Amino acid sequence: MQVSPKARYLDIGCSTGMLLSELISRGADPDSVYGVDISESAIGTCVERGLKHAHVMDAASITFDKESFDCIVSSDCLEHLEDDNKALQNWYTLLKPGGRLVVFVPAFMSLWSPHDVVNHHYRRYERGELAQKMEAAGFTVQDQGYWNFTLFFPIFIFRIIKKVFFNISEQTPQEDLKRPNFLVNKLLFGLLSLENRLMKGLHFPIGVSTYCICTKK
């Protein structure tokens, strides 16, 4: 994503502000980079990092002025909202005409697991479903696809094994949140970095996540 010092950015579900900091490091004006998150502790971390415009706010009903932003990004947030259609309509009002919305969400209900439960997800999406919701909210879809193709089959097989050989009802959701060790994290980072480079010329047919890039009419 190209970053302009003249553009105003909003990260919906900004967590501790990693994307906000990245935008600023790539040339965005710190006074034009905004973030919202429902977590007070996450926004507290943003403030500690010197991010000026991080706010505790419900992503389903953001109260900034209409047509305030040139670009809105939301990664792994929409699935947390009970009425995602209403949220998208709200986000549409926040964009300037010609502005861009970039959304990433978890893909495929077949991958549903205790991990989704403990993270308070309402759903996972398929590519076409996400695009339809964008268009229903008024957006024009520019690009759509799947991301994290590399890990789709390992995760799918692992979750099938858990369903077949283990009693899911007796497992706690927290068991699905154990952190992998350093070497595993390093391997995953390398695989995703390679996939990001390949995505410049390819569209994968499946993935752990799906994304949609839209503009406001």
mmCIF file of C-alpha atoms in Angstrom:
data_model
loop_
_atom_site.group_PDB
_atom_site.id
_atom_site.type_symbol
_atom_site.label_atom_id
_atom_site.label_comp_id
_atom_site.label_asym_id
_atom_site.label_seq_id
_atom_site.Cartn_x
_atom_site.Cartn_y
_atom_site.Cartn_z
ATOM 1 C CA MET A 1 0.000 0.000 0.000
ATOM 2 C CA GLN A 2 1.400 3.369 -1.020
ATOM 3 C CA VAL A 3 1.483 5.918 1.790
ATOM 4 C CA SER A 4 0.831 9.607 1.169
ATOM 5 C CA PRO A 5 1.791 12.332 3.676
ATOM 6 C CA LYS A 6 -1.364 14.218 2.649
ATOM 7 C CA ALA A 7 -3.829 11.368 3.241
ATOM 8 C CA ARG A 8 -5.809 10.654 6.419
ATOM 9 C CA TYR A 9 -5.783 7.048 7.611
ATOM 10 C CA LEU A 10 -7.974 5.064 10.002
ATOM 11 C CA ASP A 11 -7.169 1.608 11.377
ATOM 12 C CA ILE A 12 -10.328 -0.048 12.719
ATOM 13 C CA GLY A 13 -9.377 -2.609 15.353
ATOM 14 C CA CYS A 14 -5.913 -1.086 15.680
ATOM 15 C CA SER A 15 -4.906 -3.134 18.750
ATOM 16 C CA THR A 16 -1.572 -1.831 20.089
ATOM 17 C CA GLY A 17 -0.881 0.346 17.053
ATOM 18 C CA MET A 18 1.553 -1.642 14.931
ATOM 19 C CA LEU A 19 -0.032 -0.538 11.647
ATOM 20 C CA LEU A 20 -0.336 3.055 12.841
ATOM 21 C CA SER A 21 3.388 3.130 13.616
ATOM 22 C CA GLU A 22 4.170 1.484 10.271
ATOM 23 C CA LEU A 23 2.168 4.108 8.375
ATOM 24 C CA ILE A 24 4.012 6.910 10.149
ATOM 25 C CA SER A 25 7.397 5.282 9.511
ATOM 26 C CA ARG A 26 6.510 5.128 5.803
ATOM 27 C CA GLY A 27 5.740 8.824 5.559
ATOM 28 C CA ALA A 28 2.200 9.397 6.814
ATOM 29 C CA ASP A 29 1.621 12.543 8.883
ATOM 30 C CA PRO A 30 1.290 11.490 12.567
ATOM 31 C CA ASP A 31 -1.567 13.997 12.914
ATOM 32 C CA SER A 32 -3.441 12.225 10.109
ATOM 33 C CA VAL A 33 -3.158 8.642 11.397
ATOM 34 C CA TYR A 34 -6.088 7.470 13.544
ATOM 35 C CA GLY A 35 -6.919 4.201 15.236
ATOM 36 C CA VAL A 36 -9.879 2.788 17.144
ATOM 37 C CA ASP A 37 -10.192 -0.325 19.270
ATOM 38 C CA ILE A 38 -12.665 -1.601 21.864
ATOM 39 C CA SER A 39 -9.812 -2.545 24.221
ATOM 40 C CA GLU A 40 -8.792 0.150 26.696
ATOM 41 C CA SER A 41 -5.492 -1.615 27.412
ATOM 42 C CA ALA A 42 -4.634 -1.767 23.702
ATOM 43 C CA ILE A 43 -5.342 1.940 23.272
ATOM 44 C CA GLY A 44 -3.306 2.617 26.409
ATOM 45 C CA THR A 45 -0.342 0.941 24.719
ATOM 46 C CA CYS A 46 -0.906 3.090 21.622
ATOM 47 C CA VAL A 47 -0.777 6.216 23.776
ATOM 48 C CA GLU A 48 2.414 5.000 25.458
ATOM 49 C CA ARG A 49 3.929 4.584 21.989
ATOM 50 C CA GLY A 50 3.206 8.234 21.229
ATOM 51 C CA LEU A 51 0.316 7.664 18.827
ATOM 52 C CA LYS A 52 -1.735 10.842 19.066
ATOM 53 C CA HIS A 53 -5.081 9.743 17.703
ATOM 54 C CA ALA A 54 -5.852 6.311 19.154
ATOM 55 C CA HIS A 55 -9.328 6.062 20.669
ATOM 56 C CA VAL A 56 -11.427 3.544 22.567
ATOM 57 C CA MET A 57 -14.441 3.118 20.315
ATOM 58 C CA ASP A 58 -16.904 0.470 19.148
ATOM 59 C CA ALA A 59 -15.988 -0.527 15.591
ATOM 60 C CA ALA A 60 -19.671 -0.979 14.772
ATOM 61 C CA SER A 61 -20.544 2.673 15.408
ATOM 62 C CA ILE A 62 -17.522 4.925 14.890
ATOM 63 C CA THR A 63 -18.352 8.567 15.578
ATOM 64 C CA PHE A 64 -15.791 10.517 13.542
ATOM 65 C CA ASP A 65 -17.108 13.107 11.090
ATOM 66 C CA LYS A 66 -18.459 11.830 7.791
ATOM 67 C CA GLU A 67 -16.048 11.717 4.841
ATOM 68 C CA SER A 68 -13.030 12.199 7.144
ATOM 69 C CA PHE A 69 -10.613 9.604 5.762
ATOM 70 C CA ASP A 70 -8.835 8.787 2.518
ATOM 71 C CA CYS A 71 -8.047 5.206 3.540
ATOM 72 C CA ILE A 72 -9.542 2.836 6.107
ATOM 73 C CA VAL A 73 -7.907 -0.468 7.025
ATOM 74 C CA SER A 74 -9.487 -3.194 9.141
ATOM 75 C CA SER A 75 -7.702 -6.460 9.830
ATOM 76 C CA ASP A 76 -9.419 -9.252 11.772
ATOM 77 C CA CYS A 77 -12.130 -7.004 13.184
ATOM 78 C CA LEU A 78 -15.343 -7.389 11.162
ATOM 79 C CA GLU A 79 -15.870 -10.973 12.334
ATOM 80 C CA HIS A 80 -16.184 -9.679 15.919
ATOM 81 C CA LEU A 81 -19.228 -7.544 15.078
ATOM 82 C CA GLU A 82 -22.693 -9.062 15.380
ATOM 83 C CA ASP A 83 -24.169 -6.815 12.668
ATOM 84 C CA ASP A 84 -21.365 -6.605 10.122
ATOM 85 C CA ASN A 85 -23.632 -5.076 7.468
ATOM 86 C CA LYS A 86 -24.466 -2.125 9.701
ATOM 87 C CA ALA A 87 -20.777 -1.662 10.532
ATOM 88 C CA LEU A 88 -19.826 -1.547 6.841
ATOM 89 C CA GLN A 89 -22.489 1.084 6.219
ATOM 90 C CA ASN A 90 -20.973 3.139 9.048
ATOM 91 C CA TRP A 91 -17.465 2.737 7.607
ATOM 92 C CA TYR A 92 -18.752 3.835 4.208
ATOM 93 C CA THR A 93 -19.852 7.190 5.637
ATOM 94 C CA LEU A 94 -16.368 7.795 7.086
ATOM 95 C CA LEU A 95 -14.586 7.560 3.724
ATOM 96 C CA LYS A 96 -14.142 10.488 1.389
ATOM 97 C CA PRO A 97 -15.473 9.977 -2.158
ATOM 98 C CA GLY A 98 -12.871 7.920 -3.988
ATOM 99 C CA GLY A 99 -11.411 6.727 -0.680
ATOM 100 C CA ARG A 100 -10.218 3.164 -0.169
ATOM 101 C CA LEU A 101 -11.232 0.448 2.303
ATOM 102 C CA VAL A 102 -8.997 -2.588 2.895
ATOM 103 C CA VAL A 103 -10.491 -5.437 4.951
ATOM 104 C CA PHE A 104 -8.983 -8.754 6.084
ATOM 105 C CA VAL A 105 -11.118 -11.374 7.863
ATOM 106 C CA PRO A 106 -10.831 -15.094 8.751
ATOM 107 C CA ALA A 107 -11.931 -17.393 5.917
ATOM 108 C CA PHE A 108 -14.101 -20.529 5.702
ATOM 109 C CA MET A 109 -16.495 -21.768 8.368
ATOM 110 C CA SER A 110 -14.909 -25.192 7.795
ATOM 111 C CA LEU A 111 -11.932 -23.828 9.769
ATOM 112 C CA TRP A 112 -14.129 -22.812 12.712
ATOM 113 C CA SER A 113 -12.545 -23.898 15.990
ATOM 114 C CA PRO A 114 -12.327 -23.068 19.716
ATOM 115 C CA HIS A 115 -9.886 -20.352 18.654
ATOM 116 C CA ASP A 116 -12.816 -18.501 17.076
ATOM 117 C CA VAL A 117 -14.927 -19.010 20.184
ATOM 118 C CA VAL A 118 -12.396 -17.612 22.636
ATOM 119 C CA ASN A 119 -11.815 -14.626 20.344
ATOM 120 C CA HIS A 120 -15.549 -13.866 20.223
ATOM 121 C CA HIS A 121 -15.957 -14.351 16.489
ATOM 122 C CA TYR A 122 -19.468 -14.422 15.053
ATOM 123 C CA ARG A 123 -18.423 -15.942 11.735
ATOM 124 C CA ARG A 124 -15.730 -16.673 9.174
ATOM 125 C CA TYR A 125 -16.159 -15.542 5.553
ATOM 126 C CA GLU A 126 -15.791 -16.733 2.003
ATOM 127 C CA ARG A 127 -14.397 -14.396 -0.637
ATOM 128 C CA GLY A 128 -17.637 -13.948 -2.572
ATOM 129 C CA GLU A 129 -19.666 -13.409 0.587
ATOM 130 C CA LEU A 130 -17.348 -10.629 1.760
ATOM 131 C CA ALA A 131 -17.466 -8.903 -1.633
ATOM 132 C CA GLN A 132 -21.280 -9.047 -1.662
ATOM 133 C CA LYS A 133 -21.432 -7.375 1.737
ATOM 134 C CA MET A 134 -19.095 -4.630 0.533
ATOM 135 C CA GLU A 135 -21.228 -3.951 -2.526
ATOM 136 C CA ALA A 136 -24.425 -3.963 -0.450
ATOM 137 C CA ALA A 137 -22.899 -1.232 1.735
ATOM 138 C CA GLY A 138 -22.207 0.887 -1.351
ATOM 139 C CA PHE A 139 -18.549 0.102 -2.030
ATOM 140 C CA THR A 140 -17.043 -0.762 -5.395
ATOM 141 C CA VAL A 141 -14.838 -3.864 -5.151
ATOM 142 C CA GLN A 142 -11.419 -3.357 -6.759
ATOM 143 C CA ASP A 143 -9.713 -6.581 -5.689
ATOM 144 C CA GLN A 144 -10.498 -9.625 -3.580
ATOM 145 C CA GLY A 145 -8.811 -12.884 -2.747
ATOM 146 C CA TYR A 146 -7.459 -15.244 -0.121
ATOM 147 C CA TRP A 147 -4.359 -14.847 1.999
ATOM 148 C CA ASN A 148 -2.300 -17.289 4.087
ATOM 149 C CA PHE A 149 -2.620 -20.079 1.515
ATOM 150 C CA THR A 150 0.567 -21.654 2.895
ATOM 151 C CA LEU A 151 -1.029 -22.653 6.192
ATOM 152 C CA PHE A 152 -4.509 -23.534 4.955
ATOM 153 C CA PHE A 153 -3.993 -27.287 4.550
ATOM 154 C CA PRO A 154 -1.962 -27.819 7.762
ATOM 155 C CA ILE A 155 -4.605 -25.955 9.770
ATOM 156 C CA PHE A 156 -7.504 -27.700 8.012
ATOM 157 C CA ILE A 157 -6.023 -31.178 8.571
ATOM 158 C CA PHE A 158 -5.116 -30.405 12.182
ATOM 159 C CA ARG A 159 -8.655 -29.285 12.967
ATOM 160 C CA ILE A 160 -10.193 -32.324 11.260
ATOM 161 C CA ILE A 161 -7.973 -34.595 13.369
ATOM 162 C CA LYS A 162 -9.058 -32.793 16.537
ATOM 163 C CA LYS A 163 -12.726 -33.227 15.625
ATOM 164 C CA VAL A 164 -12.366 -36.923 14.722
ATOM 165 C CA PHE A 165 -10.039 -38.154 17.462
ATOM 166 C CA PHE A 166 -10.694 -35.731 20.318
ATOM 167 C CA ASN A 167 -13.827 -34.600 22.064
ATOM 168 C CA ILE A 168 -13.980 -30.908 21.186
ATOM 169 C CA SER A 169 -16.694 -30.295 23.776
ATOM 170 C CA GLU A 170 -14.273 -31.290 26.536
ATOM 171 C CA GLN A 171 -11.547 -28.942 25.340
ATOM 172 C CA THR A 172 -11.274 -25.387 26.590
ATOM 173 C CA PRO A 173 -10.958 -22.678 23.935
ATOM 174 C CA GLN A 174 -7.760 -21.467 25.618
ATOM 175 C CA GLU A 175 -6.032 -24.681 24.527
ATOM 176 C CA ASP A 176 -6.178 -23.388 20.967
ATOM 177 C CA LEU A 177 -4.296 -20.204 21.909
ATOM 178 C CA LYS A 178 -0.982 -21.672 23.035
ATOM 179 C CA ARG A 179 1.897 -19.747 21.481
ATOM 180 C CA PRO A 180 4.207 -21.634 19.138
ATOM 181 C CA ASN A 181 7.881 -21.555 20.028
ATOM 182 C CA PHE A 182 10.381 -19.119 18.541
ATOM 183 C CA LEU A 183 11.509 -21.402 15.710
ATOM 184 C CA VAL A 184 7.928 -22.109 14.631
ATOM 185 C CA ASN A 185 7.159 -18.390 14.636
ATOM 186 C CA LYS A 186 10.281 -17.763 12.564
ATOM 187 C CA LEU A 187 9.225 -20.399 10.025
ATOM 188 C CA LEU A 188 5.692 -19.012 9.788
ATOM 189 C CA PHE A 189 7.003 -15.487 9.276
ATOM 190 C CA GLY A 190 9.243 -16.693 6.457
ATOM 191 C CA LEU A 191 6.405 -18.552 4.729
ATOM 192 C CA LEU A 192 4.069 -15.569 4.922
ATOM 193 C CA SER A 193 6.774 -13.206 3.662
ATOM 194 C CA LEU A 194 7.277 -15.473 0.643
ATOM 195 C CA GLU A 195 3.538 -15.623 0.032
ATOM 196 C CA ASN A 196 3.265 -11.826 0.179
ATOM 197 C CA ARG A 197 5.850 -11.559 -2.589
ATOM 198 C CA LEU A 198 4.034 -14.159 -4.700
ATOM 199 C CA MET A 199 0.696 -12.383 -4.228
ATOM 200 C CA LYS A 200 1.895 -9.510 -6.410
ATOM 201 C CA GLY A 201 1.262 -11.706 -9.435
ATOM 202 C CA LEU A 202 -1.044 -14.447 -8.139
ATOM 203 C CA HIS A 203 -4.464 -14.940 -6.582
ATOM 204 C CA PHE A 204 -4.646 -18.032 -4.388
ATOM 205 C CA PRO A 205 -7.866 -20.115 -4.559
ATOM 206 C CA ILE A 206 -8.030 -20.639 -0.787
ATOM 207 C CA GLY A 207 -6.430 -19.319 2.374
ATOM 208 C CA VAL A 208 -6.854 -18.932 6.117
ATOM 209 C CA SER A 209 -7.936 -15.314 5.554
ATOM 210 C CA THR A 210 -9.812 -13.491 2.830
ATOM 211 C CA TYR A 211 -9.433 -9.842 1.887
ATOM 212 C CA CYS A 212 -11.322 -7.222 -0.070
ATOM 213 C CA ILE A 213 -10.070 -3.876 -1.390
ATOM 214 C CA CYS A 214 -12.834 -1.398 -2.179
ATOM 215 C CA THR A 215 -13.412 2.222 -3.083
ATOM 216 C CA LYS A 216 -16.247 4.569 -2.249
ATOM 217 C CA LYS A 217 -18.369 5.510 -5.230
#
